[in-house]
C-alpha angles and dihedrals in degrees: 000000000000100000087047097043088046101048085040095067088053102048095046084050108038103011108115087219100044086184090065102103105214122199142133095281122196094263087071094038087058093050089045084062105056089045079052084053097048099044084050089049096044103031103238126133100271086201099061094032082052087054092052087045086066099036078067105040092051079055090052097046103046091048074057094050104036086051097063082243085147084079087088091075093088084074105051094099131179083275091064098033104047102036073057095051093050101044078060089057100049088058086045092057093039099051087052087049100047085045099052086046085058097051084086099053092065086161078201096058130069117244091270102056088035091067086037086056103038087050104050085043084061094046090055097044089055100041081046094041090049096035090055095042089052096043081048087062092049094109083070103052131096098225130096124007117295094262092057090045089056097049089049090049089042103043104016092109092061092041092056080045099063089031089053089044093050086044086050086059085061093087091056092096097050097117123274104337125192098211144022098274120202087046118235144197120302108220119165125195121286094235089064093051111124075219094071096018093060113334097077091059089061096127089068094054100043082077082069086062121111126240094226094051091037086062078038089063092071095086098055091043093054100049083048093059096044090052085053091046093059103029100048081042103061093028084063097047087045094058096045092035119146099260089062095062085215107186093202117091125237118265097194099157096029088055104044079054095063085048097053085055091042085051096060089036084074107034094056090050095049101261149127112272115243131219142160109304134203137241084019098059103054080038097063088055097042089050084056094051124107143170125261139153137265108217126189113223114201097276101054103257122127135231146155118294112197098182113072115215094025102077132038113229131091136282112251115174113244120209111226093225118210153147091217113082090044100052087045091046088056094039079059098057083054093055090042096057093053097046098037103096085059093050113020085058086070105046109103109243095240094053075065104059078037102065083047094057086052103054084042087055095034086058088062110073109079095024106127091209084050092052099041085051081062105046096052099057087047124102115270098237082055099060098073086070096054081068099055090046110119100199091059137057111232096129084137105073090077088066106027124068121232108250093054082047086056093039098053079046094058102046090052100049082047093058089041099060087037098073086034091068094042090050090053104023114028102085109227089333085090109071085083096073091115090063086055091049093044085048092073096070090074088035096061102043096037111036097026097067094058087051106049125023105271085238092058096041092052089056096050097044094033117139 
């Protein structure tokens, strides 16, 4: 909370794309945890081998910065940011999985409590998961005047959140009970955190470091940066994609800049390095759209019409650009750090693994390979109305024929699962799955090509 609230400050005051959400996203806590794995293995303070690691990775990234090496964006195409966004989903949703199965294992409960645990566990992620998702839809329904629709769509996941938590409440009064069943969240106070306690002090205790683990540091670092590199990368050209109409200009460089400082920042304190996230990211512009109309003046020039049925044009969605929420959305994690021993101790563990199956399911619609997943197990004589579908961009498969639309799929979801297995199974291995992710940029604009007709791959990967 700390790391994010504090980054985020930075990057809604000083970012040069203020609608760009910063946080320690699940990538970094993976790698955080080989390098976990490594300091346990080999004896040395994780914290202040943790802190090297970052000295190096802010060299790393502003060698990046400073180079113009942000160039490279322009080909970071649909193909690389969503098979990432995806990868990113499926963690998401595994991680909730893995957590609700351990619901029934509550080591401090008998047998009996633990599968009354584990169950009603089950019973609040999927009333959160399905009251969110519906409150998420709340733009669309005919009910209640349009404010109150946006806060709902908006907000709707933390009100199911509070609302879940009161309903977990409701198995207080089952009898005499051993244990706290639903489980919640363990928190302990802030003034026995090894953070405060010791963390924090980090800069003291990076002298005990070995020379030799110090240069061994790099990999690690590396990896780190060129995790940063993508990730902040595609979180930033999500955010500004096309479909939003944003009016502010990228700040790529400038950007990954700000992040090479936040990175030491962090390193130096103790804490988990921050960059640009995803869902959460895209989600943050997309939260801030809204309709409005294109109207056409006398002279033939456009501009916006506020008023619907008064004016012919076209409805365009405009971003309400701002430094604002951002900056709100980061104050809050402050706020939050200093008051959540007092409210994480009462949210129930499975909400939890629940909100994480939702961002994992909210990071789907509008996802090409989702919807191309989709459109090859359909029925054929379906698969005229995706393309009418307006919510979704499948313009292509009025140009494209259906076998090159399965075989770009496939290699996707290949490469996909690929770096999927790498990322579980793989050891400390793999902690280079950044490198394997990073590795689809050339893959895509070298080997593709000879794979697919260039005309039909630029209509399946096309902005």
């Amino acid at each position: 909370l700390l790391s994010t609230g504090m980054c985020g400050l930075m990057q809604s005051v000083f970012g040069g794309q203020p609608l760009l959400i910063v946080g320690v996203a699940e990538p970094i806590v993976i790698i955080y945890h080989f390098m976990d794995d490594y300091c346990t293995r080999t004896g040395i303070d994780f914290t202040a081998w943790a802190a090297w690691t970052c000295v190096w990775a802010t060299g790393f990234l502003t060698i990046m910065a400073v180079t113009n090496l942000c160039n490279g964006i322009k080909w970071f195409t649909r193909f690389c940011g969503e098979t990432f966004g995806m990868l990113i989903a499926i963690l998401f949703l595994q991680q909730a999985i893995k957590g609700l199965v351990d619901e029934f294992r509550y080591e401090q409960a008998e047998s009996y409590w633990r599968v009354m645990n584990g169950m009603f566990g089950l019973v609040l992620a999927f009333l959160y998961v399905w009251s969110s998702s519906a409150l998420s839809q709340a733009r669309r329904w005919r009910i209640g005047n349009s404010f109150l629709r946006a806060v709902l769509a908006d907000y709707g996941f933390a009100l199911s959140l509070v609302a879940m938590t009161g309903v977990s409440f409701a198995m207080s009064s089952w009898g005499d009970k051993p244990v706290d069943v639903p489980q919640r969240i363990v928190m302990p106070p802030i003034s026995e955190s090894v953070w405060v306690t010791s963390g924090v002090y980090v800069v003291y205790d990076m002298a005990s470091v070995t020379v030799a683990q110090i240069f061994a540091a790099i990999i690690p670092g590396f990896v780190i940066s060129v995790l940063f590199y993508f990730d902040h990368s595609v979180s930033s050209q999500l955010a500004q994609q096309k479909d939003f109409n944003v009016t502010r200009p990228s700040a790529y460089h400038y950007d990954l800049l700000l992040l090479a400082l936040m990175t030491i920042l962090c390193g130096l304190l103790g804490l988990p390095p921050v960059n640009g996230v995803l869902p959460q990211a895209p989600l943050h512009t997309r939260s801030l759209t809204s309709k409005v109309l294109l109207a056409e003046d006398e002279g033939g020039d456009q501009h916006e019409g506020m008023v619907e049925g008064t004016v012919k044009g076209k409805k365009v969605l405009k971003v309400y650009e701002s430094r604002l929420s951002n900056f709100i959305q980061a104050a809050l994690c402050i706020v939050l750090f200093g008051v959540a021993q007092y409210i994480l101790k009462l949210i129930p563990t499975a909400l939890v693994w629940a909100f994480f199956a939702f961002m994992a399911l909210e990071s789907l619609p509008g996802n090409q390979l989702w919807d191309r997943l989709q459109i090859i197990v359909c029925d054929a004589k379906k698969r005229a109305e995706w393309a009418r579908d307006t919510s979704c961009q499948c313009a292509y498969l009025e140009t494209v024929p259906y076998s090159s639309i399965a075989i770009f799929t496939l290699i996707q979801v290949t490469c996909l699962l690929g770096i999927w297995a790498i990322t579980v199974w793989a050891g400390l291995f793999g902690i280079s799955f950044p490198i394997f992710i990073m590795a689809l940029v050339p893959l895509r604009a070298l080997v593709l090509p000879k794979v697919i007709k260039p005309n039909f791959l630029s209509d399946l990967d096309a902005d």
